[in-house]
Tab-separated table of C-alpha atoms and ligand atoms in Angstrom:
chain	number	residue	atom	x	y	z
A	1	UNK	CA	-62.888	11.896	36.823
A	2	UNK	CA	-64.791	15.347	35.816
A	3	UNK	CA	-63.643	17.758	39.247
A	4	UNK	CA	-65.651	20.898	41.023
A	5	UNK	CA	-62.895	23.556	41.485
A	6	UNK	CA	-63.232	25.684	44.266
A	7	UNK	CA	-63.991	29.304	43.645
A	8	UNK	CA	-60.880	30.787	44.651
A	9	UNK	CA	-59.403	29.864	41.505
A	10	UNK	CA	-58.241	32.771	40.030
A	11	UNK	CA	-60.541	33.852	36.312
A	12	UNK	CA	-59.304	34.002	33.375
A	13	UNK	CA	-62.545	35.950	31.528
A	14	UNK	CA	-61.089	35.855	28.352
A	15	UNK	CA	-60.262	32.529	27.800
A	16	UNK	CA	-63.732	30.795	29.502
A	17	UNK	CA	-65.227	33.817	26.488
A	18	UNK	CA	-62.679	32.054	23.702
A	19	UNK	CA	-63.484	28.775	25.121
A	20	UNK	CA	-67.332	29.298	24.757
A	21	UNK	CA	-67.011	31.080	20.923
A	22	UNK	CA	-64.530	27.716	20.074
A	23	UNK	CA	-66.891	25.363	21.404
A	24	UNK	CA	-69.832	26.331	18.731
A	25	UNK	CA	-67.306	25.058	16.382
A	26	UNK	CA	-65.109	23.301	17.303
A	27	UNK	CA	-65.881	19.697	18.654
A	28	UNK	CA	-64.579	19.931	22.733
A	29	UNK	CA	-63.288	23.845	21.948
A	30	UNK	CA	-59.756	22.557	20.879
A	31	UNK	CA	-58.103	19.867	18.300
A	32	UNK	CA	-57.004	17.090	20.447
A	33	UNK	CA	-59.178	16.009	23.894
A	34	UNK	CA	-56.596	16.511	26.787
A	35	UNK	CA	-56.588	20.312	25.799
A	36	UNK	CA	-60.080	20.759	27.426
A	37	UNK	CA	-58.725	20.594	30.811
A	38	UNK	CA	-61.522	17.295	31.106
A	39	UNK	CA	-59.971	16.167	33.550
A	40	UNK	CA	-59.061	18.857	35.416
A	41	UNK	CA	-61.782	20.725	35.836
A	42	UNK	CA	-61.806	24.868	34.662
A	43	UNK	CA	-61.654	26.128	30.950
A	44	UNK	CA	-58.423	25.319	29.334
A	45	UNK	CA	-55.778	28.506	29.084
A	46	UNK	CA	-55.653	30.097	25.810
A	47	UNK	CA	-52.789	31.049	24.868
A	48	UNK	CA	-51.503	34.239	22.233
A	49	UNK	CA	-47.562	33.390	22.142
A	50	UNK	CA	-44.784	31.725	22.452
A	51	UNK	CA	-41.207	32.751	23.507
A	52	UNK	CA	-37.872	31.212	25.065
A	53	UNK	CA	-39.640	28.703	28.465
A	54	UNK	CA	-43.115	32.029	28.458
A	55	UNK	CA	-46.181	30.830	27.096
A	56	UNK	CA	-48.846	33.993	27.336
A	57	UNK	CA	-52.030	33.517	27.129
A	58	UNK	CA	-54.690	35.797	25.505
A	59	UNK	CA	-55.834	36.805	29.515
A	60	UNK	CA	-52.029	38.336	29.168
A	61	UNK	CA	-50.948	35.762	31.847
A	62	UNK	CA	-47.195	34.471	31.298
A	63	UNK	CA	-46.655	31.170	32.900
A	64	UNK	CA	-43.085	28.915	32.816
A	65	UNK	CA	-44.022	26.041	30.601
A	66	UNK	CA	-43.420	22.512	31.060
A	67	UNK	CA	-45.428	21.374	27.904
A	68	UNK	CA	-43.610	22.293	25.541
A	69	UNK	CA	-46.636	21.282	22.230
A	70	UNK	CA	-46.325	18.011	24.293
A	71	UNK	CA	-42.249	17.780	23.693
A	72	UNK	CA	-41.155	18.597	20.800
A	73	UNK	CA	-39.980	22.235	22.005
A	74	UNK	CA	-36.936	21.131	22.830
A	75	UNK	CA	-34.850	24.775	22.031
A	76	UNK	CA	-38.329	26.507	23.848
A	77	UNK	CA	-40.844	28.204	21.758
A	78	UNK	CA	-39.545	30.841	19.001
A	79	UNK	CA	-36.081	29.840	19.691
A	80	UNK	CA	-34.176	32.256	16.975
A	81	UNK	CA	-32.276	30.076	14.792
A	82	UNK	CA	-35.445	27.775	14.456
A	83	UNK	CA	-37.372	31.124	13.055
A	84	UNK	CA	-34.952	33.143	11.041
A	85	UNK	CA	-34.342	29.401	8.984
A	86	UNK	CA	-37.998	29.409	8.524
A	87	UNK	CA	-38.428	33.107	8.122
A	88	UNK	CA	-35.994	32.355	5.244
A	89	UNK	CA	-37.839	29.596	4.073
A	90	UNK	CA	-40.974	30.958	4.000
A	91	UNK	CA	-40.126	33.374	0.841
A	92	UNK	CA	-39.706	30.467	-1.139
A	93	UNK	CA	-42.374	28.091	-0.565
A	94	UNK	CA	-44.435	26.863	1.866
A	95	UNK	CA	-44.959	22.586	-0.335
A	96	UNK	CA	-43.692	21.959	-3.264
A	97	UNK	CA	-44.637	18.075	-3.932
A	98	UNK	CA	-41.619	17.190	-5.029
A	99	UNK	CA	-38.115	16.243	-3.538
A	100	UNK	CA	-35.314	18.813	-1.710
A	101	UNK	CA	-32.587	18.749	-0.253
A	102	UNK	CA	-33.339	19.700	2.867
A	103	UNK	CA	-35.353	15.736	3.178
A	104	UNK	CA	-31.778	14.705	2.518
A	105	UNK	CA	-30.501	16.600	5.069
A	106	UNK	CA	-32.043	16.031	8.412
A	107	UNK	CA	-32.469	11.791	7.158
A	108	UNK	CA	-28.921	12.450	6.921
A	109	UNK	CA	-28.843	14.612	11.082
A	110	UNK	CA	-31.721	11.502	12.031
A	111	UNK	CA	-29.300	9.000	11.004
A	112	UNK	CA	-26.228	10.616	13.350
A	113	UNK	CA	-28.278	10.388	16.302
A	114	UNK	CA	-30.141	7.385	15.573
A	115	UNK	CA	-27.556	5.025	13.721
A	116	UNK	CA	-30.775	1.491	13.799
A	117	UNK	CA	-32.474	4.347	11.113
A	118	UNK	CA	-30.274	3.118	7.572
A	119	UNK	CA	-33.171	4.799	5.840
A	120	UNK	CA	-36.073	6.971	6.644
A	121	UNK	CA	-39.711	8.019	5.950
A	122	UNK	CA	-41.153	11.608	7.135
A	123	UNK	CA	-44.246	11.741	7.356
A	124	UNK	CA	-46.572	14.863	9.463
A	125	UNK	CA	-47.586	13.209	12.860
A	126	UNK	CA	-46.383	11.064	14.913
A	127	UNK	CA	-49.431	8.188	14.671
A	128	UNK	CA	-49.242	8.466	10.994
A	129	UNK	CA	-45.575	6.962	11.417
A	130	UNK	CA	-47.478	4.711	13.630
A	131	UNK	CA	-49.319	3.377	11.318
A	132	UNK	CA	-47.131	2.767	8.357
A	133	UNK	CA	-44.519	0.718	10.349
A	134	UNK	CA	-47.352	-1.485	11.095
A	135	UNK	CA	-48.512	-2.131	8.273
A	136	UNK	CA	-45.182	-1.835	7.254
A	137	UNK	CA	-44.110	-4.622	9.883
A	138	UNK	CA	-47.949	-7.002	8.646
A	139	UNK	CA	-46.396	-6.250	4.739
A	140	UNK	CA	-42.313	-8.108	5.399
A	141	UNK	CA	-43.803	-10.777	7.473
A	142	UNK	CA	-47.399	-11.875	6.461
A	143	UNK	CA	-48.852	-11.967	9.488
A	144	UNK	CA	-51.246	-10.005	11.435
A	145	UNK	CA	-50.932	-9.763	15.304
A	146	UNK	CA	-49.044	-6.904	16.952
A	147	UNK	CA	-48.458	-6.717	20.433
A	148	UNK	CA	-49.012	-3.321	22.327
A	149	UNK	CA	-48.835	-2.695	26.568
A	150	UNK	CA	-51.324	-1.375	28.491
A	151	UNK	CA	-51.175	2.388	29.244
A	152	UNK	CA	-48.366	2.797	26.329
A	153	UNK	CA	-49.671	4.789	23.923
A	154	UNK	CA	-49.065	5.497	19.644
A	155	UNK	CA	-51.128	8.049	18.150
A	156	UNK	CA	-55.221	7.237	17.648
A	157	UNK	CA	-53.909	3.907	14.976
A	158	UNK	CA	-57.230	1.838	15.134
A	159	UNK	CA	-55.701	-1.269	15.935
A	160	UNK	CA	-53.350	0.446	18.497
A	161	UNK	CA	-56.249	2.187	20.458
A	162	UNK	CA	-56.390	-0.560	22.645
A	163	UNK	CA	-55.613	-0.267	26.391
A	164	UNK	CA	-54.675	3.117	25.520
A	165	UNK	CA	-52.685	6.139	27.644
A	166	UNK	CA	-52.258	9.979	26.923
A	167	UNK	CA	-55.480	11.634	26.171
A	168	UNK	CA	-57.704	8.304	26.043
A	169	UNK	CA	-56.666	7.522	30.449
A	170	UNK	CA	-56.736	11.002	30.438
A	171	UNK	CA	-60.484	11.051	30.142
A	172	UNK	CA	-60.940	7.221	31.226
A	173	UNK	CA	-61.801	5.886	27.899
A	174	UNK	CA	-59.099	3.130	27.080
A	175	UNK	CA	-60.098	1.442	23.453
A	176	UNK	CA	-62.200	3.494	21.735
A	177	UNK	CA	-65.142	3.480	19.401
A	178	UNK	CA	-65.960	2.836	16.058
A	179	UNK	CA	-62.937	0.561	16.244
A	180	UNK	CA	-63.301	-2.413	14.198
A	181	UNK	CA	-63.234	-5.585	16.190
A	182	UNK	CA	-61.691	-7.582	13.402
A	183	UNK	CA	-59.437	-4.557	13.804
A	184	UNK	CA	-58.723	-4.502	17.907
A	185	UNK	CA	-58.518	-8.515	18.102
A	186	UNK	CA	-55.704	-8.545	15.878
A	187	UNK	CA	-54.024	-6.279	19.307
A	188	UNK	CA	-52.824	-8.416	21.970
A	189	UNK	CA	-52.221	-6.025	24.700
A	190	UNK	CA	-49.946	-7.002	27.410
A	191	UNK	CA	-49.036	-4.819	31.031
A	192	UNK	CA	-45.295	-3.353	30.623
A	193	UNK	CA	-42.479	-4.803	32.436
A	194	UNK	CA	-44.168	-8.054	32.659
A	195	UNK	CA	-41.994	-10.306	31.791
A	196	UNK	CA	-43.735	-13.558	32.218
A	197	UNK	CA	-46.651	-12.130	29.340
A	198	UNK	CA	-44.192	-11.475	27.047
A	199	UNK	CA	-42.752	-15.047	27.131
A	200	UNK	CA	-46.352	-16.694	26.980
A	201	UNK	CA	-47.036	-15.028	24.718
A	202	UNK	CA	-43.924	-16.085	22.565
A	203	UNK	CA	-44.914	-19.568	23.433
A	204	UNK	CA	-48.602	-19.206	22.176
A	205	UNK	CA	-48.430	-17.695	19.029
A	206	UNK	CA	-44.897	-16.461	18.178
A	207	UNK	CA	-45.301	-17.446	14.579
A	208	UNK	CA	-48.965	-14.867	13.963
A	209	UNK	CA	-46.829	-12.050	16.109
A	210	UNK	CA	-46.223	-9.669	13.110
A	211	UNK	CA	-43.914	-6.727	15.378
A	212	UNK	CA	-44.100	-5.606	19.506
A	213	UNK	CA	-44.373	-1.850	19.377
A	214	UNK	CA	-43.342	-0.543	22.701
A	215	UNK	CA	-42.154	2.549	24.510
A	216	UNK	CA	-38.723	1.950	25.654
A	217	UNK	CA	-39.709	4.813	28.396
A	218	UNK	CA	-42.774	5.097	28.454
A	219	UNK	CA	-44.706	8.759	28.798
A	220	UNK	CA	-47.938	8.303	27.957
A	221	UNK	CA	-49.110	6.733	31.362
A	222	UNK	CA	-46.588	9.775	33.128
A	223	UNK	CA	-43.304	8.810	32.471
A	224	UNK	CA	-42.515	5.289	33.599
A	225	UNK	CA	-38.694	2.964	33.055
A	226	UNK	CA	-38.564	-0.507	31.459
A	227	UNK	CA	-37.486	-2.750	34.353
A	228	UNK	CA	-33.706	-4.759	33.859
A	229	UNK	CA	-34.425	-7.713	31.244
A	230	UNK	CA	-38.165	-5.797	29.858
A	231	UNK	CA	-36.652	-4.199	26.497
A	232	UNK	CA	-34.127	-7.320	26.181
A	233	UNK	CA	-36.596	-10.053	26.679
A	234	UNK	CA	-38.533	-7.515	23.567
A	235	UNK	CA	-36.104	-8.013	21.684
A	236	UNK	CA	-34.994	-11.774	22.034
A	237	UNK	CA	-38.458	-12.697	21.609
A	238	UNK	CA	-38.796	-11.186	18.720
A	239	UNK	CA	-35.598	-12.117	17.346
A	240	UNK	CA	-36.191	-16.423	18.021
A	241	UNK	CA	-39.886	-15.784	16.418
A	242	UNK	CA	-39.164	-13.493	13.704
A	243	UNK	CA	-41.606	-10.522	14.496
A	244	UNK	CA	-40.306	-7.404	14.670
A	245	UNK	CA	-39.582	-5.355	17.325
A	246	UNK	CA	-41.026	-1.381	16.857
A	247	UNK	CA	-39.530	1.733	19.740
A	248	UNK	CA	-42.025	4.699	19.057
A	249	UNK	CA	-39.384	7.089	20.125
A	250	UNK	CA	-41.679	9.873	19.373
A	251	UNK	CA	-41.511	11.759	23.064
A	252	UNK	CA	-38.438	9.645	23.925
A	253	UNK	CA	-35.790	10.497	21.000
A	254	UNK	CA	-34.258	13.848	21.350
A	255	UNK	CA	-34.785	13.602	24.865
A	256	UNK	CA	-33.581	11.070	27.185
A	257	UNK	CA	-31.387	10.816	25.655
A	258	UNK	CA	-29.457	12.923	21.840
A	259	UNK	CA	-30.115	8.476	21.095
A	260	UNK	CA	-33.891	8.009	22.643
A	261	UNK	CA	-33.323	4.827	24.828
A	262	UNK	CA	-32.065	2.761	21.874
A	263	UNK	CA	-28.823	4.505	23.170
A	264	UNK	CA	-29.811	4.680	26.411
A	265	UNK	CA	-30.336	0.875	27.089
A	266	UNK	CA	-27.888	-0.875	23.689
A	267	UNK	CA	-31.005	-1.964	21.849
A	268	UNK	CA	-31.092	-1.740	18.569
A	269	UNK	CA	-35.516	-2.482	17.631
A	270	UNK	CA	-36.024	-3.167	13.943
A	271	UNK	CA	-38.294	-0.083	12.877
A	272	UNK	CA	-38.159	2.975	15.299
A	273	UNK	CA	-40.451	5.974	15.293
A	274	UNK	CA	-40.103	9.673	15.469
A	275	UNK	CA	-41.871	13.107	15.562
A	276	UNK	CA	-41.693	15.663	17.741
A	277	UNK	CA	-38.351	17.189	18.117
A	278	UNK	CA	-37.429	15.747	14.753
A	279	UNK	CA	-40.280	18.355	13.433
A	280	UNK	CA	-38.449	21.649	15.536
A	281	UNK	CA	-42.539	22.580	16.735
A	282	UNK	CA	-43.735	21.587	12.895
A	283	UNK	CA	-45.859	18.557	12.011
A	284	UNK	CA	-43.598	15.935	11.495
A	285	UNK	CA	-42.818	12.260	11.969
A	286	UNK	CA	-41.191	9.566	10.654
A	287	UNK	CA	-40.091	5.629	10.278
A	288	UNK	CA	-37.179	3.897	9.628
A	289	UNK	CA	-35.239	1.160	9.740
A	290	UNK	CA	-32.351	-0.372	8.197
A	291	UNK	CA	-31.718	-0.362	4.304
A	292	UNK	CA	-33.300	-3.861	3.461
A	293	UNK	CA	-37.063	-2.988	5.436
A	294	UNK	CA	-37.850	-0.328	4.565
A	295	UNK	CA	-37.103	-1.550	0.996
A	296	UNK	CA	-40.623	-3.144	1.473
A	297	UNK	CA	-42.017	0.385	1.863
A	298	UNK	CA	-43.535	2.042	-1.707
A	299	UNK	CA	-41.890	3.482	-4.267
A	300	UNK	CA	-39.119	0.705	-4.356
A	301	UNK	CA	-41.462	-2.071	-2.326
A	302	UNK	CA	-44.438	-3.523	-2.176
A	303	UNK	CA	-45.906	-2.004	1.323
A	304	UNK	CA	-47.215	1.635	-0.051
A	305	UNK	CA	-47.621	5.085	1.906
A	306	UNK	CA	-47.591	8.524	0.702
A	307	UNK	CA	-48.937	11.942	1.434
A	308	UNK	CA	-49.015	15.305	-0.229
A	309	UNK	CA	-47.195	17.375	2.790
A	310	UNK	CA	-44.730	14.514	4.253
A	311	UNK	CA	-41.198	16.382	3.860
A	312	UNK	CA	-42.433	19.791	3.293
A	313	UNK	CA	-39.826	22.024	3.764
A	314	UNK	CA	-41.222	24.352	6.357
A	315	UNK	CA	-41.090	21.569	8.889
A	316	UNK	CA	-37.789	20.477	7.546
A	317	UNK	CA	-35.892	23.058	8.389
A	318	UNK	CA	-37.249	23.805	11.813
A	319	UNK	CA	-36.243	19.799	11.859
A	320	UNK	CA	-33.074	20.372	10.493
A	321	UNK	CA	-32.267	23.833	12.720
A	322	UNK	CA	-33.267	21.787	15.901
A	323	UNK	CA	-31.304	18.998	15.393
A	324	UNK	CA	-28.492	20.673	14.210
A	325	UNK	CA	-28.500	23.012	17.363
A	326	UNK	CA	-28.332	19.722	19.846
A	327	UNK	CA	-25.235	18.452	17.796
A	328	UNK	CA	-23.755	20.687	20.397
A	329	UNK	CA	-23.298	19.173	23.128
A	330	UNK	CA	-23.163	22.436	25.815
A	331	UNK	CA	-27.072	22.194	24.834
A	332	UNK	CA	-27.623	18.321	26.641
A	333	UNK	CA	-25.371	19.753	29.435
A	334	UNK	CA	-27.633	22.307	30.042
A	335	UNK	CA	-31.528	21.137	29.757
A	336	UNK	CA	-29.920	18.658	32.129
A	337	UNK	CA	-29.021	20.453	34.719
A	338	UNK	CA	-31.442	22.657	34.495
A	339	UNK	CA	-33.911	19.281	34.564
A	340	UNK	CA	-32.044	17.570	37.851
A	341	UNK	CA	-32.311	21.030	39.460
A	342	UNK	CA	-36.186	20.760	39.010
A	343	UNK	CA	-36.046	17.489	39.718
A	344	UNK	CA	-34.146	18.000	42.748
A	345	UNK	CA	-35.778	20.315	43.839
A	346	UNK	CA	-39.221	18.886	43.463
A	347	UNK	CA	-38.324	15.780	46.350
A	348	UNK	CA	-36.740	18.300	47.898
A	349	UNK	CA	-40.591	20.149	48.873
A	350	UNK	CA	-41.917	16.500	48.879
A	351	UNK	CA	-40.441	15.383	51.272
A	352	UNK	CA	-40.237	18.683	53.246
A	353	UNK	CA	-44.167	18.365	52.518
A	354	UNK	CA	-44.325	14.288	53.534
A	355	UNK	CA	-46.100	13.950	50.833
A	356	UNK	CA	-46.098	10.798	48.811
A	357	UNK	CA	-44.719	10.587	45.517
A	358	UNK	CA	-43.152	8.954	42.875
A	359	UNK	CA	-41.004	10.413	40.569
A	360	UNK	CA	-39.484	9.025	37.185
A	361	UNK	CA	-36.575	11.355	35.522
A	362	UNK	CA	-34.671	10.498	32.257
A	363	UNK	CA	-32.545	14.054	30.601
A	364	UNK	CA	-34.930	16.319	29.818
A	365	UNK	CA	-38.789	14.809	30.456
A	366	UNK	CA	-40.290	13.504	34.549
A	367	UNK	CA	-43.417	12.677	35.732
A	368	UNK	CA	-44.165	13.289	39.398
A	369	UNK	CA	-46.981	10.219	40.343
A	370	UNK	CA	-48.957	11.638	43.327
A	371	UNK	CA	-48.589	7.616	45.194
A	372	UNK	CA	-46.132	6.018	47.374
A	373	UNK	CA	-45.393	2.916	45.684
A	374	UNK	CA	-43.249	2.362	42.398
A	375	UNK	CA	-44.657	2.801	39.281
A	376	UNK	CA	-43.836	0.200	37.080
A	377	UNK	CA	-47.220	-0.046	35.102
A	378	UNK	CA	-50.734	0.935	34.360
A	379	UNK	CA	-52.257	-0.354	37.504
A	380	UNK	CA	-49.497	1.785	39.412
A	381	UNK	CA	-49.783	4.628	36.939
A	382	UNK	CA	-53.966	4.607	38.278
A	383	UNK	CA	-53.204	5.258	41.939
A	384	UNK	CA	-52.008	8.209	42.021
A	385	UNK	CA	-54.006	10.481	44.082
A	386	UNK	CA	-55.752	12.536	40.710
A	387	UNK	CA	-57.619	15.314	43.120
A	388	UNK	CA	-54.569	15.773	44.499
A	389	UNK	CA	-53.077	16.122	41.252
A	390	UNK	CA	-56.397	18.632	39.928
A	391	UNK	CA	-55.768	21.034	43.107
A	392	UNK	CA	-51.669	21.322	42.538
A	393	UNK	CA	-52.836	21.523	38.694
A	394	UNK	CA	-54.586	25.006	38.955
A	395	UNK	CA	-53.231	26.097	42.004
A	396	UNK	CA	-49.408	25.888	39.522
A	397	UNK	CA	-50.833	27.244	37.321
A	398	UNK	CA	-52.355	30.429	39.773
A	399	UNK	CA	-48.475	30.850	40.013
A	400	UNK	CA	-47.597	30.816	36.993
A	401	UNK	CA	-46.085	27.660	35.683
A	402	UNK	CA	-47.588	25.043	33.126
A	403	UNK	CA	-48.017	21.688	32.937
A	404	UNK	CA	-50.087	19.985	30.809
A	405	UNK	CA	-53.871	19.414	32.435
A	406	UNK	CA	-53.273	14.939	33.122
A	407	UNK	CA	-51.851	13.820	35.993
A	408	UNK	CA	-50.486	11.179	33.119
A	409	UNK	CA	-48.904	12.550	31.248
A	410	UNK	CA	-45.015	13.962	30.944
A	411	UNK	CA	-43.304	17.175	31.621
A	412	UNK	CA	-40.127	19.208	29.846
A	413	UNK	CA	-37.462	20.920	30.236
A	414	UNK	CA	-35.796	23.256	26.995
A	415	UNK	CA	-32.680	25.007	26.207
A	416	UNK	CA	-34.634	27.813	27.246
A	417	UNK	CA	-34.770	26.863	30.894
A	418	UNK	CA	-32.962	29.333	33.272
A	419	UNK	CA	-32.141	28.786	36.541
A	420	UNK	CA	-34.260	31.934	37.720
A	421	UNK	CA	-37.288	29.639	36.013
A	422	UNK	CA	-36.762	26.475	37.598
A	423	UNK	CA	-35.976	28.749	40.802
A	424	UNK	CA	-39.757	30.334	40.035
A	425	UNK	CA	-41.031	27.094	39.474
A	426	UNK	CA	-39.781	26.035	42.623
A	427	UNK	CA	-41.029	28.622	44.610
A	428	UNK	CA	-44.390	27.842	42.947
A	429	UNK	CA	-44.534	24.264	43.715
A	430	UNK	CA	-43.422	24.753	47.411
A	431	UNK	CA	-47.255	26.817	47.510
A	432	UNK	CA	-48.960	25.264	45.513
A	433	UNK	CA	-48.489	21.170	47.679
A	434	UNK	CA	-50.607	22.706	50.516
B	1	LIG	N1	-49.582	12.576	21.930
B	1	LIG	C1	-48.737	13.746	23.256
B	1	LIG	C2	-48.142	12.850	23.997
B	1	LIG	N2	-48.877	11.817	25.417
B	1	LIG	C3	-49.900	14.015	23.578
B	1	LIG	C4	-50.956	15.047	23.533
B	1	LIG	C5	-52.143	15.337	22.852
B	1	LIG	O1	-52.753	14.080	22.537
B	1	LIG	O2	-52.876	16.739	22.038
């Protein structure tokens, strides 16, 4: 997948030098693989600071940002309200290892957006939330099997690093070494949107399925929506066989609609995984569901799960401030308007240039796939023209626009993006699609 770059792409000497230094002491020079630019080629841009929709590199170049830290920054970088709340909290301490009223406040806020979550447990990342929810599902049902879908990514949880999207897909390594066969064997993978396969699987082994975990709108192979009937079939089979339905809404939560994909499609999962936006840019994840189910979690119940920094006060205040701001309906209407302007503009440019494409767009999250085929699952995603994407990615960078260095990651818009940023982006796209 490594790409040879044409030498006309702009050089970034400071970032290049910093990357060389980083590689001496950090694995691959990064702390999360997708950041290393391996699939698009070249070396990563090192970021110095970020405000609103703009990130600035150590080379003193500015970019309109559609990565937004892979989704959390729905209000934009360094939003004044979030910054002020963090400044206030930091003077009071950064971690207590004891309860605070902030945790209860954020829990109530989450509940107001996600009524299916009657009780919540905060953790430090989406991965940790998924890992805990899987343990809970097995503890509650007394069963082993977890069902997941090709191309969905649920963090780097051992049992789910099978046919995974996100960094695994980007790097072309859908399975990880180091995962015990005994663990991987307990995961059954089927194709996203394959309703027949779901029916067959439940008919065959429904009684051993602890849970089905799904991104209700997939974000980790790019944005891929559920076909009509897909989520409904998961729900009805889980109900029939007493298996739990887990919606991983780490990406879709607060993005595709204020109440996530579950509110958009009117489907109530047993458990929901959240992350990204709920921490307002600080490390935070959560899992939650009915009071009855969550009562299995320690200290109320027998499923153990703990964390020194869980419910960290800085993450809580950033999350509270962000969600309080999202209560203001005009915030969503602005973000969604900007997203629509961008997506419609992209379509016009692609049509004008006769470039085959498929765009999926929900709320403030979208993906552009360079393929003329309708994308409904991982096999379709793999048809995208990655050579065209890689070139587009670098030309966009040269023209001041930052998207994820992967043909398979979603793009995000924030409240800080204004019409002029979107127009500048469209001008850059026009120049970059050559
Ligand atoms: N989990 C993020 C969404 N696909 C990707 C970020 C990362 O792997 O660093």
